[in-house]
PDB file of C-alpha atoms in Angstrom:
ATOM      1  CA  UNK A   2      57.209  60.667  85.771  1.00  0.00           C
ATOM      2  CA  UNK A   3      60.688  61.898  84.449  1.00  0.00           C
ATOM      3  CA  UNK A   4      63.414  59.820  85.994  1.00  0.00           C
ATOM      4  CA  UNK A   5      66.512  60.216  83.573  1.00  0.00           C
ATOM      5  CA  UNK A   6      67.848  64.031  83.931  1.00  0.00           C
ATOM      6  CA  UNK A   7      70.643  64.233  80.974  1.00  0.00           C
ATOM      7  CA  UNK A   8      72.848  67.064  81.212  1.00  0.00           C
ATOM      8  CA  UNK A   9      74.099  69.116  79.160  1.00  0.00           C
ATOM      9  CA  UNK A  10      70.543  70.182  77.540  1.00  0.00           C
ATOM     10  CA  UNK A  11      72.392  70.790  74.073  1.00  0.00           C
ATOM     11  CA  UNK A  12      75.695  70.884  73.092  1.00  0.00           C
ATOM     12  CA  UNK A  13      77.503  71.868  69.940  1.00  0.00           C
ATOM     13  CA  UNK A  14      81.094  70.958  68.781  1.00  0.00           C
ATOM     14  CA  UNK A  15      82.879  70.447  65.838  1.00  0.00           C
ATOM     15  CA  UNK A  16      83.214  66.951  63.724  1.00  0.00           C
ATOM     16  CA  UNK A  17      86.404  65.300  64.519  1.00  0.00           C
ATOM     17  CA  UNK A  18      85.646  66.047  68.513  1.00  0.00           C
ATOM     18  CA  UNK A  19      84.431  64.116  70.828  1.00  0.00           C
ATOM     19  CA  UNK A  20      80.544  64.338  72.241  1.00  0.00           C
ATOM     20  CA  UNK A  21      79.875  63.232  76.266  1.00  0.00           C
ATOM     21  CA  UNK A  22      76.423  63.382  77.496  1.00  0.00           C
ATOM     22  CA  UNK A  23      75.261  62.950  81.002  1.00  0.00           C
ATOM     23  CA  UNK A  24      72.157  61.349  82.418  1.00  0.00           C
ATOM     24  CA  UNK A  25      71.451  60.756  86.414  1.00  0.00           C
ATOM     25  CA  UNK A  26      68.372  58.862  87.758  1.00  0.00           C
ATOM     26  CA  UNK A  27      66.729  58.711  90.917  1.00  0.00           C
ATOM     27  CA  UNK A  28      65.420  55.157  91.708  1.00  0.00           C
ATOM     28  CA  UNK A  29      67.049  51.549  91.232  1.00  0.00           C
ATOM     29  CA  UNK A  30      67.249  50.645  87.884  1.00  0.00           C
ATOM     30  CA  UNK A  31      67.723  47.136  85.959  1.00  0.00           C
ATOM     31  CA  UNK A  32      69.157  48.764  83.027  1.00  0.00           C
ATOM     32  CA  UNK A  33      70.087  51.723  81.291  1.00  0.00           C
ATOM     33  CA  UNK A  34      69.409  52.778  77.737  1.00  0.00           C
ATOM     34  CA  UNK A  35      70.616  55.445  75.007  1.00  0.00           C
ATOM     35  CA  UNK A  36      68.495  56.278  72.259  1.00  0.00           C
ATOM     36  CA  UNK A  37      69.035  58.794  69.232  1.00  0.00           C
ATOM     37  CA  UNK A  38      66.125  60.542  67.550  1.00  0.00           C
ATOM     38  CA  UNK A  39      66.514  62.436  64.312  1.00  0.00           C
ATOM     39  CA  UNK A  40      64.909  65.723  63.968  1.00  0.00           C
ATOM     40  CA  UNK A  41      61.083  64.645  63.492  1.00  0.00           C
ATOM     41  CA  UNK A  42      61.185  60.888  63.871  1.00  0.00           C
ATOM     42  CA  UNK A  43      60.795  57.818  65.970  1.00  0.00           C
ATOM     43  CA  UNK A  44      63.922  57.019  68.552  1.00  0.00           C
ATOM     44  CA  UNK A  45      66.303  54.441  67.215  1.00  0.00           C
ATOM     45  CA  UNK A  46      67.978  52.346  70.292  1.00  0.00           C
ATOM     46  CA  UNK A  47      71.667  52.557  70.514  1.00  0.00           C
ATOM     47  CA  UNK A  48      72.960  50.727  73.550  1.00  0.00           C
ATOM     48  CA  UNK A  49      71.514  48.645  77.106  1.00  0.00           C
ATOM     49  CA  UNK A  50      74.032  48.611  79.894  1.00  0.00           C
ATOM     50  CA  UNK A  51      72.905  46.170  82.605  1.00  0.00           C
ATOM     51  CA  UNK A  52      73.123  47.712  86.495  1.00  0.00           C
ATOM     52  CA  UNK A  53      75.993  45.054  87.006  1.00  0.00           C
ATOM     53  CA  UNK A  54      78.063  46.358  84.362  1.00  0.00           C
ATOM     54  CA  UNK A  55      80.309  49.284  84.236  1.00  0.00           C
ATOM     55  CA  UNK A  56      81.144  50.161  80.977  1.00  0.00           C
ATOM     56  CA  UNK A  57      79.878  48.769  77.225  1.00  0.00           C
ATOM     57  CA  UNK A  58      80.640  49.633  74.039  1.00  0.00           C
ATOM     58  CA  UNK A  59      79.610  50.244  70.665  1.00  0.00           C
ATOM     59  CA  UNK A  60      81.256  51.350  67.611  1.00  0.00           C
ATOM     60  CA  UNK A  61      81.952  55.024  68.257  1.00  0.00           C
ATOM     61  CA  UNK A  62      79.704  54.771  71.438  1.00  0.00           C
ATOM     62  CA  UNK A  63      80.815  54.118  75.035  1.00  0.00           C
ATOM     63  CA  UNK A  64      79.037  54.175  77.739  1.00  0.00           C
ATOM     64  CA  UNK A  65      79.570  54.346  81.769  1.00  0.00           C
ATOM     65  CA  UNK A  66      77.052  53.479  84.563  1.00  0.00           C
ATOM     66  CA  UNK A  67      78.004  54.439  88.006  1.00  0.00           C
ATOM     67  CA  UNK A  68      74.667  53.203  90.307  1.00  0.00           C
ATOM     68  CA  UNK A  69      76.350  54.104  93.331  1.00  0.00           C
ATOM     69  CA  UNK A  70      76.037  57.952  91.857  1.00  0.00           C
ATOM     70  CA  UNK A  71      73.027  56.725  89.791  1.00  0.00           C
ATOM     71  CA  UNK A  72      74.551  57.913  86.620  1.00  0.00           C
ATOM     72  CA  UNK A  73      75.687  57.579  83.552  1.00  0.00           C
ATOM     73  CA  UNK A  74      77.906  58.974  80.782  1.00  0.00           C
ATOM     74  CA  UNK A  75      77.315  58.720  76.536  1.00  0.00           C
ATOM     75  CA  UNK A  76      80.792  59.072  74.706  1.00  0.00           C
ATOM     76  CA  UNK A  77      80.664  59.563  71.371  1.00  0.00           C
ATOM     77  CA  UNK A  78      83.955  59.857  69.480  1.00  0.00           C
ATOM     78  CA  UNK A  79      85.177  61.260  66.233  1.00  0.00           C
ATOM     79  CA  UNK A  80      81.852  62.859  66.253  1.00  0.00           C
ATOM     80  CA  UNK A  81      80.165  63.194  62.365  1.00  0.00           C
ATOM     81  CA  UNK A  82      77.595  65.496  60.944  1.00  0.00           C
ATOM     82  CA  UNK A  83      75.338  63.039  60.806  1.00  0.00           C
ATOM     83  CA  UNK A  84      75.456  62.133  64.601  1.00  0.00           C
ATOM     84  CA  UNK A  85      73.685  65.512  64.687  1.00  0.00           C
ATOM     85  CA  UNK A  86      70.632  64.593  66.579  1.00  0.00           C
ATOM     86  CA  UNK A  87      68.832  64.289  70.375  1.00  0.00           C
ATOM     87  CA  UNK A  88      69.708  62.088  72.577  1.00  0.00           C
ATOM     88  CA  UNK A  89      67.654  60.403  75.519  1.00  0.00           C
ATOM     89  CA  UNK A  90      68.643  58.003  78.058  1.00  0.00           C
ATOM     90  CA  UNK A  91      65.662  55.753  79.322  1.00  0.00           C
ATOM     91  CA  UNK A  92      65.526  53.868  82.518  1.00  0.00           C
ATOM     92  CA  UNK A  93      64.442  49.930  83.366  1.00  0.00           C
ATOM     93  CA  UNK A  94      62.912  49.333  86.988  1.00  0.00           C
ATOM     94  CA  UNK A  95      64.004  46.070  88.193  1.00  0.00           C
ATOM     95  CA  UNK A  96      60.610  44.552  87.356  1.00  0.00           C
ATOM     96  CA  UNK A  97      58.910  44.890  83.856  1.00  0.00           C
ATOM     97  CA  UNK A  98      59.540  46.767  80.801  1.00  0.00           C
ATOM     98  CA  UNK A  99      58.197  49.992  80.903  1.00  0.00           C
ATOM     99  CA  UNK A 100      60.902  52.436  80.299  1.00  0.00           C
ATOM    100  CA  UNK A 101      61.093  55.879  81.663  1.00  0.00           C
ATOM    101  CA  UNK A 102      62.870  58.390  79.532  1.00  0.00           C
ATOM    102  CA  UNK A 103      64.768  61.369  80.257  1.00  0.00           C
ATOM    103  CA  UNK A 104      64.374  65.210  78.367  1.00  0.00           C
ATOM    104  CA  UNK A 105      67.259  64.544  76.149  1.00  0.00           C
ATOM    105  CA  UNK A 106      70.297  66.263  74.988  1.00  0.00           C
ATOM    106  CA  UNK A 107      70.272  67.879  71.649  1.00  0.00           C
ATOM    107  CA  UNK A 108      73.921  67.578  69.830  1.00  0.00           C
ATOM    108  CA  UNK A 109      74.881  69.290  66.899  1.00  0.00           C
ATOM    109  CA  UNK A 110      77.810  69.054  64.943  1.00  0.00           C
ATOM    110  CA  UNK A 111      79.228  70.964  62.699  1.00  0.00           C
ATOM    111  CA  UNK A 112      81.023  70.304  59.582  1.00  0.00           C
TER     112      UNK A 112
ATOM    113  CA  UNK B  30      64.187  44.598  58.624  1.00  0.00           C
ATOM    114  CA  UNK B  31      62.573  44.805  61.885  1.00  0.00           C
ATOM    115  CA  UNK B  32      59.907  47.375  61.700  1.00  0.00           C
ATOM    116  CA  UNK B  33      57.136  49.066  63.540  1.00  0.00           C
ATOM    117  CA  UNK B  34      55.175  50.881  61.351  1.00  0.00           C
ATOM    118  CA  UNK B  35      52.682  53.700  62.754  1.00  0.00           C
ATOM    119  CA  UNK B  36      49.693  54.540  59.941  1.00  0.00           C
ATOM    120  CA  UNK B  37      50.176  57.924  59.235  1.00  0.00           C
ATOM    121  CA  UNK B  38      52.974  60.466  59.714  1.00  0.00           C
ATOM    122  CA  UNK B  39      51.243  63.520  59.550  1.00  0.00           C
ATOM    123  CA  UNK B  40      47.283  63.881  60.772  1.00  0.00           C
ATOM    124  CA  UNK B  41      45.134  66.699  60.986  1.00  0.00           C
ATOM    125  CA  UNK B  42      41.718  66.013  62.944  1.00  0.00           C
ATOM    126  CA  UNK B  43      39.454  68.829  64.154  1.00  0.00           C
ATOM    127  CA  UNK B  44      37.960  69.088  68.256  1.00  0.00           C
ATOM    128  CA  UNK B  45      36.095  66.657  69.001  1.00  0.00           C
ATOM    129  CA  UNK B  46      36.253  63.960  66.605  1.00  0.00           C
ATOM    130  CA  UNK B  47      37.293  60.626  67.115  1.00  0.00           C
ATOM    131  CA  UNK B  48      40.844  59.599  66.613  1.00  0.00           C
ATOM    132  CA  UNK B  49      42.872  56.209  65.454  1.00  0.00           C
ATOM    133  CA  UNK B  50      46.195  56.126  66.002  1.00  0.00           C
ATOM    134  CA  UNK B  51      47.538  52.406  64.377  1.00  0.00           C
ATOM    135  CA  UNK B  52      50.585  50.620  65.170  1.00  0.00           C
ATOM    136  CA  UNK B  53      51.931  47.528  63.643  1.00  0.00           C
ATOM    137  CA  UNK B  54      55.114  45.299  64.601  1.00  0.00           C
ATOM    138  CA  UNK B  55      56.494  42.365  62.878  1.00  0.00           C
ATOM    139  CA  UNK B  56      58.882  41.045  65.295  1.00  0.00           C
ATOM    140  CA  UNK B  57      56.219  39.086  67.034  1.00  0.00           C
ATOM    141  CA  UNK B  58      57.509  41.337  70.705  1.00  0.00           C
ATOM    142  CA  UNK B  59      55.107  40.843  73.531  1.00  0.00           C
ATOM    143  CA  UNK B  60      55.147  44.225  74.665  1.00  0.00           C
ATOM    144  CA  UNK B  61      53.796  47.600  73.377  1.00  0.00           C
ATOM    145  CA  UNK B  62      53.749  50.953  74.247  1.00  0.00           C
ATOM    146  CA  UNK B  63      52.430  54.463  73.224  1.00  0.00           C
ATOM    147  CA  UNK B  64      54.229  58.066  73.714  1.00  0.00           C
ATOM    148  CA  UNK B  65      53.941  61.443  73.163  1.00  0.00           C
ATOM    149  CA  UNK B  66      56.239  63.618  73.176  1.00  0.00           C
ATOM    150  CA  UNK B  67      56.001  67.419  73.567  1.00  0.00           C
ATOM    151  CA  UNK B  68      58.923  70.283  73.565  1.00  0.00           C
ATOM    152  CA  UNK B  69      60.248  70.655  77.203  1.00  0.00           C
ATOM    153  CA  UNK B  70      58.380  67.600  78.606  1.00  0.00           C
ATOM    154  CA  UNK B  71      60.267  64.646  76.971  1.00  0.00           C
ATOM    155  CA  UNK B  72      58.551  61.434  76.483  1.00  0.00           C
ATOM    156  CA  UNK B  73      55.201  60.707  78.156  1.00  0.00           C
ATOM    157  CA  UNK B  74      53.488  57.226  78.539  1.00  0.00           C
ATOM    158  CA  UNK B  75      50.277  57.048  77.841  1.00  0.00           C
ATOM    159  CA  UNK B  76      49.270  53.473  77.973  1.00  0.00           C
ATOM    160  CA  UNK B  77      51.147  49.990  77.489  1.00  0.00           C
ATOM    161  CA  UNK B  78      50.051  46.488  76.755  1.00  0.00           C
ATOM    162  CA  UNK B  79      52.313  43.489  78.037  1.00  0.00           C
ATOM    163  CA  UNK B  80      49.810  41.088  76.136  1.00  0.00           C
ATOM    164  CA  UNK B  81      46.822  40.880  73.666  1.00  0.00           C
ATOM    165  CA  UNK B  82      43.682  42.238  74.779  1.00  0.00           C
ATOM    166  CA  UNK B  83      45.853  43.275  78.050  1.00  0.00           C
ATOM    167  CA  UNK B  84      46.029  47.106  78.979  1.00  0.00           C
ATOM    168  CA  UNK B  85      47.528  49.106  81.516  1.00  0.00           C
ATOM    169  CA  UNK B  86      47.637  52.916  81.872  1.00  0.00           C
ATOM    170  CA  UNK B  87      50.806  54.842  82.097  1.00  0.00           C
ATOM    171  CA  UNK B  88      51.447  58.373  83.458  1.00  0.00           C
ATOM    172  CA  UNK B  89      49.326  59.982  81.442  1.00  0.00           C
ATOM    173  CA  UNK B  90      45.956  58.345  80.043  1.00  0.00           C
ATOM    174  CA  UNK B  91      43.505  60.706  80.251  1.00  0.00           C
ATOM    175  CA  UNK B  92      41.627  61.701  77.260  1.00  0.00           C
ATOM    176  CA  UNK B  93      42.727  58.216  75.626  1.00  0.00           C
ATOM    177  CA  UNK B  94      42.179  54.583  75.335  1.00  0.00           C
ATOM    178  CA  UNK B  95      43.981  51.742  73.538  1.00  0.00           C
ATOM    179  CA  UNK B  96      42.797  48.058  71.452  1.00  0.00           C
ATOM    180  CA  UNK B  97      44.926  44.912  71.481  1.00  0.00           C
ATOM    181  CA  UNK B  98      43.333  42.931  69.643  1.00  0.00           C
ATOM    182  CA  UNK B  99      46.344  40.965  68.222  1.00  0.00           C
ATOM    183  CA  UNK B 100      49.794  40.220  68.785  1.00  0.00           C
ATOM    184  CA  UNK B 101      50.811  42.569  66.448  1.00  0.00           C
ATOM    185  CA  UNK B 102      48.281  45.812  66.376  1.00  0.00           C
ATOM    186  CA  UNK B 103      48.236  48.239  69.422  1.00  0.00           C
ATOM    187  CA  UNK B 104      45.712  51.298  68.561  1.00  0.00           C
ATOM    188  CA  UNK B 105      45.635  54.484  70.567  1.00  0.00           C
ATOM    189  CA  UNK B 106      42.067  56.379  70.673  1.00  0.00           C
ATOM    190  CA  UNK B 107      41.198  59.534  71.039  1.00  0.00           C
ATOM    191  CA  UNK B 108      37.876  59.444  71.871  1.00  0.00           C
ATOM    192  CA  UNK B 109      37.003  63.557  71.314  1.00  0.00           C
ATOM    193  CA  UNK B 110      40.097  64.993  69.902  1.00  0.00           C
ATOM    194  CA  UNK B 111      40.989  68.346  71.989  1.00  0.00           C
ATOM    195  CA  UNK B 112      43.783  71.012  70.905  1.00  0.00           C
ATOM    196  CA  UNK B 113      46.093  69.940  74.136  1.00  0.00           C
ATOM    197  CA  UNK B 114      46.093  66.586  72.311  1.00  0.00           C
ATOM    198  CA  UNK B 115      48.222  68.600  69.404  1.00  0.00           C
ATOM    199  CA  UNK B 116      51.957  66.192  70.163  1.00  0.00           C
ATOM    200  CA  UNK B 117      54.049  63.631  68.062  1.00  0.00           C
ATOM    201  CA  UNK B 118      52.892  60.418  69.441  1.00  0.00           C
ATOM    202  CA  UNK B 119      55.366  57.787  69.214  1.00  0.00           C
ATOM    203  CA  UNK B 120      54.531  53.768  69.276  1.00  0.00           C
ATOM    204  CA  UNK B 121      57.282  51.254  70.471  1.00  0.00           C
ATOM    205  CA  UNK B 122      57.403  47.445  71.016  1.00  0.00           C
ATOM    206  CA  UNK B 123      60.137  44.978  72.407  1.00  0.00           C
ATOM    207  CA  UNK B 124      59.990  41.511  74.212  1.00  0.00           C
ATOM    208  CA  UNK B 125      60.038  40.591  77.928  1.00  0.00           C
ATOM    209  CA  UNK B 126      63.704  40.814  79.189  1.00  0.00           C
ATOM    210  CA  UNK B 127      64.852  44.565  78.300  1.00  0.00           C
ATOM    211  CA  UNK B 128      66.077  44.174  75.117  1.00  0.00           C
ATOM    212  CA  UNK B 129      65.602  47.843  74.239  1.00  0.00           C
ATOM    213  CA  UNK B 130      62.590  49.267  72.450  1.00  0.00           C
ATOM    214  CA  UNK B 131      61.955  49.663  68.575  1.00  0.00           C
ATOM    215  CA  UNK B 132      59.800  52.923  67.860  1.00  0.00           C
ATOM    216  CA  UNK B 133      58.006  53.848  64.881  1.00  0.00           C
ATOM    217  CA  UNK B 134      58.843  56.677  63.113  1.00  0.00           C
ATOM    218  CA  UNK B 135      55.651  58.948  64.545  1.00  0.00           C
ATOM    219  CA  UNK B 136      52.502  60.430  64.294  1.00  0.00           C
ATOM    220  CA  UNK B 137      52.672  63.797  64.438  1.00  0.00           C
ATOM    221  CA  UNK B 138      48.843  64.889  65.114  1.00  0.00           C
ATOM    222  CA  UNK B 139      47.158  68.469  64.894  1.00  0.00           C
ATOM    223  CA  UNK B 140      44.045  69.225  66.211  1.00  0.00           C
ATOM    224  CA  UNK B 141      42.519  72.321  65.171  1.00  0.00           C
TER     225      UNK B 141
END
């Protein structure tokens, strides 16, 4: 079962500019996550916002949660080449661990 | 370095054989989980284990089955390898509290 819905499905800018992906969910959450994958390999956790936080950051990374609209926003700025990648947001239910992820967002970059 | 490791990164297997998938962590994390992940669908789960010898199925165990034996080791079986089983499967681990997952880097599995 899909919960996270990121929008857009790919997007492709130039390095220097600034990347925002969009995820919405359906049910209540515990926490929200962002994960990167390179092209052929295993996802590599970026950043857990709690559902009583608002926003978090990270380096280059910030990141919104808005559970009233049940979603969220990735910001990546002064976007590099090598932040080409997808990107999937994952869900926490309020009890346990088991994560449901969303279809991802595939960025590109371009030098 | 924290590290799941999964055995093999690329495996070819033909119908109906018999299939190990192995996944190791070092970060003694209580909780384990196995993926796949096709084009268009996203990430599946196919089973989990919150504990050793402790099992639960996810959204989409048919065709598989998974060993805990220890802390450490979470195996995915395929117990007659078909050609819809053709995916990356992806292993992941983290400890109780939502911490965030580490994955492995993926098996990406033909069968032919």
């Amino acid at each position: 079962s899909q919960q996270g819905e990121e929008d857009p499905q790919a997007l492709s800018i130039q390095e220097g500019e600034n990347a925002t992906m969009n995820c919405s969910y359906k049910t209540s959450i515990n926490n929200l996550q962002w994960y990167r994958q390179n092209s052929g390999r295993g996802l590599v956790h970026l950043i857990l916002i709690r559902s009583n936080e608002r926003e978090k950051h990270s380096g280059r990374l910030r990141v919104t949660l808005d559970t009233s609209k049940k979603s969220s926003s990735l910001l990546i700025t002064a976007s590099r080449a090598a932040d080409t990648a997808s990107y999937f947001c994952a869900t926490g239910p309020p009890y346990g661990n088991k994560l449901v992820f969303g279809a991802g967002t595939i960025l590109r970059v371009k030098s | 370095d924290v590290k799941v490791t999964q055995s093999s990164r690329y495996l070819v297997k033909r119908t109906g054989e018999k299939v190990f998938l192995e996944c190791v962590q070092d970060m003694d994390h209580e909780n384990m989980f196995w993926y796949r992940q096709d084009p268009g669908l996203g990430l599946r789960l196919i089973y989990f284990s919150y504990d050793v010898k402790m099992k639960e199925k996810g959204d989409i165990p048919e065709g598989y089955s998974v060993s805990r034996e220890k802390k450490e080791r979470f195996s995915l079986i395929l117990e007659s390898a078909s050609t819809n089983q053709t995916s990356m499967y992806l292993c992941a681990s983290d400890r109780t509290g939502n911490y965030g997952y580490t994955f492995g880097s993926g098996t990406r599995l033909t069968v032919v």
